Amino acid sequence: MNVLILIVGFFFLIKGADIFVDGSSKIARKIGIPSVIVGLTIVSLGTSAPELAVSLISSINGNNGIAVGNVLGSNIFNTLVVLGGTSLAMPLIIKKKLVGKDYFVNILVIILLYILTFGFMFSGKDGFLSRTDGIILLVCCLAYLLFLIFSTLKNKKSTSITEGERKELSSIRVLPNLFFVILGVIGIVLGGKLVVDSATNIALSIGMSEKLVGLTIVAIGTSLPELVTSIVAALKGETEIAIGNVLGSNIFNILLILGLSSAISPIAVAGNLFVDIIFLFVVTLIIGVLIFANKKTDIKKLNRSEGILLVLFYVAYLAFIIIRN
């Protein structure tokens, strides 16, 4: 039965992502929003819904110790497997000017999370996210959203379109596509839940511990929407949505999800998670090197060999946490 539910979950995930990408990209073209901004906002918020649901329910129940581990695991999966796996399906064309600022925000957000959680210590002692820390993260989230809105308005003023493009845009209707976006999100969230629940039951039935399941299957499962959506977007030629989805999801996972979770109920953070934050910081720096190292061109093509390298990094990380736990 769990195998059947797993298959149904993957169907909802893939079909929901397909509908979601189509609807959001058409709305973006209609109202003049760059695809990368759509990826950073609508798509990333939609695909972060599973992480948000898991963390908020845990916080409301006063048992949100898994929130930080879930977010860190999801962000590491996004950075290595979503980007790596997407570039395996279709090499990603990345415009450096469009993602540079958001990549820099990613770096700052990881540093902020470490400081709020562990201060400036590297001793492995337990950390803590207070309600005040949660409010700080939420204020930063609001500031980031305002920055994206400002960037969108600025882009609309500087963008000119041809008569042919104007006719094509006039044929796009916003409300039907908005319906498809919402329908896609529902499919993504429902599919993600079915996959996580069924995979967890299968794993427990073959003897995996609950803690290990939480660090692996739950973190991976809640990131499946990002993976499927990014791959579908890349295959449809919307590579800017794919990279925007990863950057936006990582930012909102920390600022919005951990911000809300710790604002509702302060979070005690296990000391050994400082290693995971450092690892997330390092792999994010590696992504930066891959994208921005060559300053002679504004276009970076993340190819399949680099994708394989990123996926192998994640395999090594999985081996580490399995041994650690």
mmCIF file of C-alpha atoms in Angstrom:
data_model
loop_
_atom_site.group_PDB
_atom_site.id
_atom_site.type_symbol
_atom_site.label_atom_id
_atom_site.label_comp_id
_atom_site.label_asym_id
_atom_site.label_seq_id
_atom_site.Cartn_x
_atom_site.Cartn_y
_atom_site.Cartn_z
ATOM 1 C CA MET A 1 0.000 0.000 0.000
ATOM 2 C CA ASN A 2 2.820 2.403 0.872
ATOM 3 C CA VAL A 3 4.474 1.704 -2.487
ATOM 4 C CA LEU A 4 1.206 2.581 -4.267
ATOM 5 C CA ILE A 5 0.893 5.810 -2.248
ATOM 6 C CA LEU A 6 4.515 6.629 -3.114
ATOM 7 C CA ILE A 7 3.753 6.298 -6.839
ATOM 8 C CA VAL A 8 0.602 8.434 -6.532
ATOM 9 C CA GLY A 9 2.606 11.048 -4.610
ATOM 10 C CA PHE A 10 5.210 11.287 -7.350
ATOM 11 C CA PHE A 11 2.430 11.683 -9.936
ATOM 12 C CA PHE A 12 0.949 14.643 -8.038
ATOM 13 C CA LEU A 13 4.416 16.145 -7.594
ATOM 14 C CA ILE A 14 5.359 15.965 -11.259
ATOM 15 C CA LYS A 15 1.955 16.992 -12.649
ATOM 16 C CA GLY A 16 1.576 19.772 -10.092
ATOM 17 C CA ALA A 17 5.034 21.136 -10.939
ATOM 18 C CA ASP A 18 4.230 21.029 -14.661
ATOM 19 C CA ILE A 19 1.008 23.023 -14.236
ATOM 20 C CA PHE A 20 2.645 25.380 -11.731
ATOM 21 C CA VAL A 21 5.602 26.286 -13.966
ATOM 22 C CA ASP A 22 3.368 26.881 -16.990
ATOM 23 C CA GLY A 23 0.967 29.132 -15.101
ATOM 24 C CA SER A 24 3.588 31.149 -13.238
ATOM 25 C CA SER A 25 5.789 31.731 -16.303
ATOM 26 C CA LYS A 26 2.804 32.993 -18.340
ATOM 27 C CA ILE A 27 1.744 35.355 -15.560
ATOM 28 C CA ALA A 28 5.336 36.591 -15.342
ATOM 29 C CA ARG A 29 5.425 37.432 -19.046
ATOM 30 C CA LYS A 30 1.996 39.074 -18.868
ATOM 31 C CA ILE A 31 2.842 41.516 -16.088
ATOM 32 C CA GLY A 32 6.498 42.000 -17.019
ATOM 33 C CA ILE A 33 8.155 40.174 -14.135
ATOM 34 C CA PRO A 34 11.480 38.484 -14.984
ATOM 35 C CA SER A 35 11.358 34.685 -14.720
ATOM 36 C CA VAL A 36 14.131 34.717 -12.118
ATOM 37 C CA ILE A 37 11.976 36.933 -9.852
ATOM 38 C CA VAL A 38 9.054 34.521 -10.275
ATOM 39 C CA GLY A 39 11.414 31.718 -9.239
ATOM 40 C CA LEU A 40 12.614 33.711 -6.239
ATOM 41 C CA THR A 41 9.091 34.500 -5.017
ATOM 42 C CA ILE A 42 6.025 32.594 -6.262
ATOM 43 C CA VAL A 43 7.791 29.346 -7.143
ATOM 44 C CA SER A 44 10.134 29.266 -4.142
ATOM 45 C CA LEU A 45 7.334 30.073 -1.670
ATOM 46 C CA GLY A 46 5.104 27.436 -3.240
ATOM 47 C CA THR A 47 7.741 24.715 -3.190
ATOM 48 C CA SER A 48 8.731 25.639 0.392
ATOM 49 C CA ALA A 49 5.199 24.882 1.595
ATOM 50 C CA PRO A 50 6.074 21.348 2.851
ATOM 51 C CA GLU A 51 8.959 22.648 4.991
ATOM 52 C CA LEU A 52 6.709 25.456 6.265
ATOM 53 C CA ALA A 53 3.914 23.035 7.178
ATOM 54 C CA VAL A 54 6.234 20.594 8.987
ATOM 55 C CA SER A 55 7.983 23.348 10.958
ATOM 56 C CA LEU A 56 4.869 25.342 11.903
ATOM 57 C CA ILE A 57 2.929 22.292 13.067
ATOM 58 C CA SER A 58 5.932 21.272 15.179
ATOM 59 C CA SER A 59 6.182 24.795 16.652
ATOM 60 C CA ILE A 60 2.481 24.991 17.494
ATOM 61 C CA ASN A 61 2.792 21.623 19.235
ATOM 62 C CA GLY A 62 5.836 22.932 21.128
ATOM 63 C CA ASN A 63 8.077 20.266 19.589
ATOM 64 C CA ASN A 64 10.036 22.177 16.974
ATOM 65 C CA GLY A 65 13.489 20.751 17.604
ATOM 66 C CA ILE A 66 13.400 19.200 14.131
ATOM 67 C CA ALA A 67 12.769 22.588 12.482
ATOM 68 C CA VAL A 68 16.406 23.657 12.173
ATOM 69 C CA GLY A 69 17.578 20.218 11.048
ATOM 70 C CA ASN A 70 14.768 20.038 8.500
ATOM 71 C CA VAL A 71 15.597 23.473 7.058
ATOM 72 C CA LEU A 72 19.340 22.807 6.961
ATOM 73 C CA GLY A 73 18.822 19.402 5.360
ATOM 74 C CA SER A 74 16.450 20.890 2.803
ATOM 75 C CA ASN A 75 18.796 23.768 1.948
ATOM 76 C CA ILE A 76 21.765 21.438 1.509
ATOM 77 C CA PHE A 77 19.616 19.187 -0.703
ATOM 78 C CA ASN A 78 18.465 22.241 -2.721
ATOM 79 C CA THR A 79 22.000 23.515 -3.217
ATOM 80 C CA LEU A 80 23.573 20.211 -4.208
ATOM 81 C CA VAL A 81 20.880 17.899 -5.565
ATOM 82 C CA VAL A 82 18.305 20.331 -6.964
ATOM 83 C CA LEU A 83 20.950 22.394 -8.787
ATOM 84 C CA GLY A 84 23.052 19.333 -9.610
ATOM 85 C CA GLY A 85 20.127 17.159 -10.658
ATOM 86 C CA THR A 86 18.576 19.938 -12.746
ATOM 87 C CA SER A 87 21.839 20.532 -14.608
ATOM 88 C CA LEU A 88 22.006 16.793 -15.302
ATOM 89 C CA ALA A 89 18.556 16.926 -16.892
ATOM 90 C CA MET A 90 19.342 20.116 -18.820
ATOM 91 C CA PRO A 91 22.487 22.280 -18.482
ATOM 92 C CA LEU A 92 21.479 25.471 -16.650
ATOM 93 C CA ILE A 93 22.080 28.816 -18.327
ATOM 94 C CA ILE A 94 22.636 31.330 -15.519
ATOM 95 C CA LYS A 95 22.737 35.100 -16.053
ATOM 96 C CA LYS A 96 25.127 36.330 -13.383
ATOM 97 C CA LYS A 97 23.715 39.857 -13.116
ATOM 98 C CA LEU A 98 20.246 38.479 -12.389
ATOM 99 C CA VAL A 99 21.290 36.115 -9.587
ATOM 100 C CA GLY A 100 24.325 37.903 -8.102
ATOM 101 C CA LYS A 101 22.474 39.920 -5.462
ATOM 102 C CA ASP A 102 20.277 36.991 -4.411
ATOM 103 C CA TYR A 103 23.305 34.716 -4.131
ATOM 104 C CA PHE A 104 24.948 37.313 -1.869
ATOM 105 C CA VAL A 105 21.758 37.435 0.249
ATOM 106 C CA ASN A 106 21.983 33.636 0.579
ATOM 107 C CA ILE A 107 25.487 33.902 2.009
ATOM 108 C CA LEU A 108 24.462 36.652 4.460
ATOM 109 C CA VAL A 109 21.406 34.706 5.610
ATOM 110 C CA ILE A 110 23.477 31.608 6.438
ATOM 111 C CA ILE A 111 25.960 33.726 8.418
ATOM 112 C CA LEU A 112 23.071 35.443 10.240
ATOM 113 C CA LEU A 113 21.530 32.086 11.160
ATOM 114 C CA TYR A 114 24.823 30.832 12.589
ATOM 115 C CA ILE A 115 25.381 33.986 14.659
ATOM 116 C CA LEU A 116 21.813 34.020 16.017
ATOM 117 C CA THR A 117 22.006 30.305 16.865
ATOM 118 C CA PHE A 118 25.549 29.784 18.155
ATOM 119 C CA GLY A 119 26.973 33.307 18.475
ATOM 120 C CA PHE A 120 30.634 33.364 17.485
ATOM 121 C CA MET A 121 31.425 30.017 19.116
ATOM 122 C CA PHE A 122 32.692 26.902 17.301
ATOM 123 C CA SER A 123 32.712 24.599 20.317
ATOM 124 C CA GLY A 124 29.779 22.355 19.403
ATOM 125 C CA LYS A 125 27.731 23.479 22.428
ATOM 126 C CA ASP A 126 23.945 23.551 22.028
ATOM 127 C CA GLY A 127 22.512 26.705 20.459
ATOM 128 C CA PHE A 128 19.196 28.535 20.754
ATOM 129 C CA LEU A 129 16.831 30.547 18.573
ATOM 130 C CA SER A 130 14.728 32.860 20.744
ATOM 131 C CA ARG A 131 11.506 34.689 19.856
ATOM 132 C CA THR A 132 13.601 37.829 19.365
ATOM 133 C CA ASP A 133 15.807 35.932 16.903
ATOM 134 C CA GLY A 134 12.654 34.809 15.096
ATOM 135 C CA ILE A 135 11.440 38.401 14.803
ATOM 136 C CA ILE A 136 14.844 39.462 13.437
ATOM 137 C CA LEU A 137 14.614 36.747 10.759
ATOM 138 C CA LEU A 138 11.051 37.789 9.864
ATOM 139 C CA VAL A 139 12.048 41.461 9.560
ATOM 140 C CA CYS A 140 14.891 40.424 7.242
ATOM 141 C CA CYS A 141 12.384 38.350 5.243
ATOM 142 C CA LEU A 142 10.115 41.383 4.834
ATOM 143 C CA ALA A 143 13.092 43.525 3.776
ATOM 144 C CA TYR A 144 14.067 40.926 1.178
ATOM 145 C CA LEU A 145 10.521 40.817 -0.217
ATOM 146 C CA LEU A 146 10.494 44.616 -0.513
ATOM 147 C CA PHE A 147 13.839 44.440 -2.328
ATOM 148 C CA LEU A 148 12.374 41.946 -4.828
ATOM 149 C CA ILE A 149 9.319 44.147 -5.395
ATOM 150 C CA PHE A 150 11.541 47.186 -5.980
ATOM 151 C CA SER A 151 13.707 45.206 -8.423
ATOM 152 C CA THR A 152 10.597 44.095 -10.321
ATOM 153 C CA LEU A 153 9.223 47.625 -10.646
ATOM 154 C CA LYS A 154 12.623 48.898 -11.769
ATOM 155 C CA ASN A 155 12.868 46.154 -14.391
ATOM 156 C CA LYS A 156 9.397 46.914 -15.777
ATOM 157 C CA LYS A 157 10.331 50.565 -16.360
ATOM 158 C CA SER A 158 13.510 49.639 -18.253
ATOM 159 C CA THR A 159 12.026 46.839 -20.373
ATOM 160 C CA SER A 160 10.652 47.494 -23.859
ATOM 161 C CA ILE A 161 8.651 44.974 -25.910
ATOM 162 C CA THR A 162 8.009 44.577 -29.622
ATOM 163 C CA GLU A 163 4.590 44.724 -31.303
ATOM 164 C CA GLY A 164 4.627 40.933 -31.818
ATOM 165 C CA GLU A 165 5.380 40.350 -28.149
ATOM 166 C CA ARG A 166 2.609 42.780 -27.199
ATOM 167 C CA LYS A 167 0.063 40.766 -29.219
ATOM 168 C CA GLU A 168 1.269 37.528 -27.645
ATOM 169 C CA LEU A 169 1.009 39.021 -24.160
ATOM 170 C CA SER A 170 -2.517 40.336 -24.842
ATOM 171 C CA SER A 171 -3.682 36.746 -25.469
ATOM 172 C CA ILE A 172 -2.517 35.603 -22.010
ATOM 173 C CA ARG A 173 -5.280 35.714 -19.382
ATOM 174 C CA VAL A 174 -4.126 36.140 -15.790
ATOM 175 C CA LEU A 175 -7.039 34.614 -13.829
ATOM 176 C CA PRO A 176 -7.062 31.185 -15.563
ATOM 177 C CA ASN A 177 -3.279 30.948 -15.176
ATOM 178 C CA LEU A 178 -3.545 32.023 -11.534
ATOM 179 C CA PHE A 179 -5.988 29.142 -11.038
ATOM 180 C CA PHE A 180 -3.423 26.765 -12.561
ATOM 181 C CA VAL A 181 -0.713 28.166 -10.262
ATOM 182 C CA ILE A 182 -2.881 27.465 -7.197
ATOM 183 C CA LEU A 183 -3.824 24.024 -8.548
ATOM 184 C CA GLY A 184 -0.151 23.288 -9.148
ATOM 185 C CA VAL A 185 0.793 24.291 -5.589
ATOM 186 C CA ILE A 186 -1.927 22.003 -4.204
ATOM 187 C CA GLY A 187 -0.583 19.122 -6.317
ATOM 188 C CA ILE A 188 2.999 19.816 -5.238
ATOM 189 C CA VAL A 189 2.156 20.007 -1.519
ATOM 190 C CA LEU A 190 -0.168 16.969 -1.596
ATOM 191 C CA GLY A 191 2.334 14.948 -3.625
ATOM 192 C CA GLY A 192 5.179 15.931 -1.282
ATOM 193 C CA LYS A 193 3.172 14.837 1.773
ATOM 194 C CA LEU A 194 2.219 11.497 0.225
ATOM 195 C CA VAL A 195 5.827 10.803 -0.787
ATOM 196 C CA VAL A 196 7.244 11.738 2.633
ATOM 197 C CA ASP A 197 4.648 9.752 4.609
ATOM 198 C CA SER A 198 4.870 6.615 2.469
ATOM 199 C CA ALA A 199 8.677 6.701 2.211
ATOM 200 C CA THR A 200 8.927 7.165 5.998
ATOM 201 C CA ASN A 201 6.651 4.164 6.612
ATOM 202 C CA ILE A 202 8.684 2.041 4.195
ATOM 203 C CA ALA A 203 11.973 3.124 5.824
ATOM 204 C CA LEU A 204 10.740 2.402 9.363
ATOM 205 C CA SER A 205 9.436 -0.996 8.260
ATOM 206 C CA ILE A 206 12.952 -2.000 7.122
ATOM 207 C CA GLY A 207 14.566 -0.944 10.388
ATOM 208 C CA MET A 208 15.755 2.680 9.917
ATOM 209 C CA SER A 209 15.593 4.794 13.096
ATOM 210 C CA GLU A 210 13.147 7.706 13.365
ATOM 211 C CA LYS A 211 16.015 10.156 13.867
ATOM 212 C CA LEU A 212 17.797 9.001 10.725
ATOM 213 C CA VAL A 213 14.512 9.080 8.786
ATOM 214 C CA GLY A 214 14.013 12.691 9.882
ATOM 215 C CA LEU A 215 17.489 13.754 8.794
ATOM 216 C CA THR A 216 17.273 12.030 5.423
ATOM 217 C CA ILE A 217 13.833 11.114 4.081
ATOM 218 C CA VAL A 218 11.872 13.988 5.660
ATOM 219 C CA ALA A 219 14.440 16.614 4.615
ATOM 220 C CA ILE A 220 14.727 15.121 1.125
ATOM 221 C CA GLY A 221 10.985 14.575 0.826
ATOM 222 C CA THR A 222 10.060 18.141 1.708
ATOM 223 C CA SER A 223 12.582 19.301 -0.917
ATOM 224 C CA LEU A 224 11.153 17.124 -3.689
ATOM 225 C CA PRO A 225 8.878 19.981 -4.867
ATOM 226 C CA GLU A 226 11.953 22.159 -5.471
ATOM 227 C CA LEU A 227 13.694 19.323 -7.322
ATOM 228 C CA VAL A 228 10.747 18.392 -9.539
ATOM 229 C CA THR A 229 9.745 22.016 -10.213
ATOM 230 C CA SER A 230 13.312 23.026 -11.126
ATOM 231 C CA ILE A 231 13.812 20.060 -13.457
ATOM 232 C CA VAL A 232 10.447 20.674 -15.159
ATOM 233 C CA ALA A 233 11.268 24.391 -15.489
ATOM 234 C CA ALA A 234 14.679 23.615 -17.021
ATOM 235 C CA LEU A 235 13.202 21.116 -19.489
ATOM 236 C CA LYS A 236 10.680 23.771 -20.535
ATOM 237 C CA GLY A 237 13.519 26.245 -21.131
ATOM 238 C CA GLU A 238 12.716 28.306 -18.015
ATOM 239 C CA THR A 239 16.188 27.920 -16.491
ATOM 240 C CA GLU A 240 15.898 31.275 -14.699
ATOM 241 C CA ILE A 241 12.902 29.920 -12.777
ATOM 242 C CA ALA A 242 15.006 26.879 -11.795
ATOM 243 C CA ILE A 243 17.931 28.865 -10.336
ATOM 244 C CA GLY A 244 15.569 31.423 -8.787
ATOM 245 C CA ASN A 245 13.624 28.599 -7.158
ATOM 246 C CA VAL A 246 16.737 27.248 -5.410
ATOM 247 C CA LEU A 247 18.017 30.641 -4.235
ATOM 248 C CA GLY A 248 14.573 31.819 -3.130
ATOM 249 C CA SER A 249 13.704 28.569 -1.333
ATOM 250 C CA ASN A 250 16.970 28.615 0.618
ATOM 251 C CA ILE A 251 16.427 32.224 1.677
ATOM 252 C CA PHE A 252 12.772 31.755 2.665
ATOM 253 C CA ASN A 253 13.462 28.452 4.449
ATOM 254 C CA ILE A 254 15.730 30.287 6.873
ATOM 255 C CA LEU A 255 14.104 33.716 7.126
ATOM 256 C CA LEU A 256 10.426 32.799 6.910
ATOM 257 C CA ILE A 257 10.201 29.210 8.172
ATOM 258 C CA LEU A 258 12.743 29.414 11.013
ATOM 259 C CA GLY A 259 11.604 32.989 11.718
ATOM 260 C CA LEU A 260 7.968 31.958 12.193
ATOM 261 C CA SER A 261 8.875 28.748 14.021
ATOM 262 C CA SER A 262 11.115 30.414 16.611
ATOM 263 C CA ALA A 263 8.745 33.393 16.984
ATOM 264 C CA ILE A 264 5.965 30.945 17.907
ATOM 265 C CA SER A 265 8.128 28.744 20.136
ATOM 266 C CA PRO A 266 11.865 29.220 20.881
ATOM 267 C CA ILE A 267 14.037 26.467 19.401
ATOM 268 C CA ALA A 268 16.807 24.571 21.192
ATOM 269 C CA VAL A 269 19.381 23.641 18.552
ATOM 270 C CA ALA A 270 21.597 20.576 18.930
ATOM 271 C CA GLY A 271 25.283 21.508 19.103
ATOM 272 C CA ASN A 272 26.350 19.126 16.331
ATOM 273 C CA LEU A 273 24.164 21.047 13.834
ATOM 274 C CA PHE A 274 26.836 23.750 13.722
ATOM 275 C CA VAL A 275 28.692 21.365 11.374
ATOM 276 C CA ASP A 276 25.669 21.287 9.059
ATOM 277 C CA ILE A 277 25.450 25.100 8.961
ATOM 278 C CA ILE A 278 29.162 25.313 8.144
ATOM 279 C CA PHE A 279 28.725 22.654 5.453
ATOM 280 C CA LEU A 280 25.792 24.601 3.945
ATOM 281 C CA PHE A 281 27.978 27.730 3.933
ATOM 282 C CA VAL A 282 30.856 25.901 2.224
ATOM 283 C CA VAL A 283 28.724 24.309 -0.520
ATOM 284 C CA THR A 284 27.053 27.669 -1.152
ATOM 285 C CA LEU A 285 30.529 29.160 -1.618
ATOM 286 C CA ILE A 286 31.339 26.333 -4.047
ATOM 287 C CA ILE A 287 28.241 27.214 -6.067
ATOM 288 C CA GLY A 288 29.438 30.807 -6.107
ATOM 289 C CA VAL A 289 32.844 29.760 -7.428
ATOM 290 C CA LEU A 290 31.220 27.675 -10.187
ATOM 291 C CA ILE A 291 28.951 30.553 -11.232
ATOM 292 C CA PHE A 292 31.104 33.648 -10.775
ATOM 293 C CA ALA A 293 34.726 32.458 -11.189
ATOM 294 C CA ASN A 294 34.909 33.377 -14.885
ATOM 295 C CA LYS A 295 34.524 37.170 -14.992
ATOM 296 C CA LYS A 296 34.929 37.418 -18.767
ATOM 297 C CA THR A 297 31.300 36.534 -19.476
ATOM 298 C CA ASP A 298 27.940 37.353 -17.859
ATOM 299 C CA ILE A 299 26.569 33.914 -18.752
ATOM 300 C CA LYS A 300 27.408 30.740 -16.825
ATOM 301 C CA LYS A 301 26.435 27.311 -18.130
ATOM 302 C CA LEU A 302 26.198 24.836 -15.258
ATOM 303 C CA ASN A 303 27.007 21.635 -17.146
ATOM 304 C CA ARG A 304 26.411 17.955 -16.431
ATOM 305 C CA SER A 305 29.921 17.248 -15.080
ATOM 306 C CA GLU A 306 29.486 20.032 -12.508
ATOM 307 C CA GLY A 307 26.041 18.625 -11.711
ATOM 308 C CA ILE A 308 27.562 15.208 -11.024
ATOM 309 C CA LEU A 309 30.129 16.844 -8.717
ATOM 310 C CA LEU A 310 27.367 18.547 -6.695
ATOM 311 C CA VAL A 311 25.358 15.328 -6.376
ATOM 312 C CA LEU A 312 28.493 13.462 -5.206
ATOM 313 C CA PHE A 313 29.008 16.117 -2.517
ATOM 314 C CA TYR A 314 25.504 15.320 -1.267
ATOM 315 C CA VAL A 315 26.180 11.574 -1.277
ATOM 316 C CA ALA A 316 29.254 12.240 0.888
ATOM 317 C CA TYR A 317 27.135 14.401 3.235
ATOM 318 C CA LEU A 318 24.537 11.628 3.534
ATOM 319 C CA ALA A 319 27.270 9.125 4.412
ATOM 320 C CA PHE A 320 28.563 11.531 7.077
ATOM 321 C CA ILE A 321 25.195 12.046 8.825
ATOM 322 C CA ILE A 322 24.419 8.312 8.691
ATOM 323 C CA ILE A 323 27.745 7.583 10.448
ATOM 324 C CA ARG A 324 27.250 10.507 12.863
ATOM 325 C CA ASN A 325 23.768 9.440 13.866
#
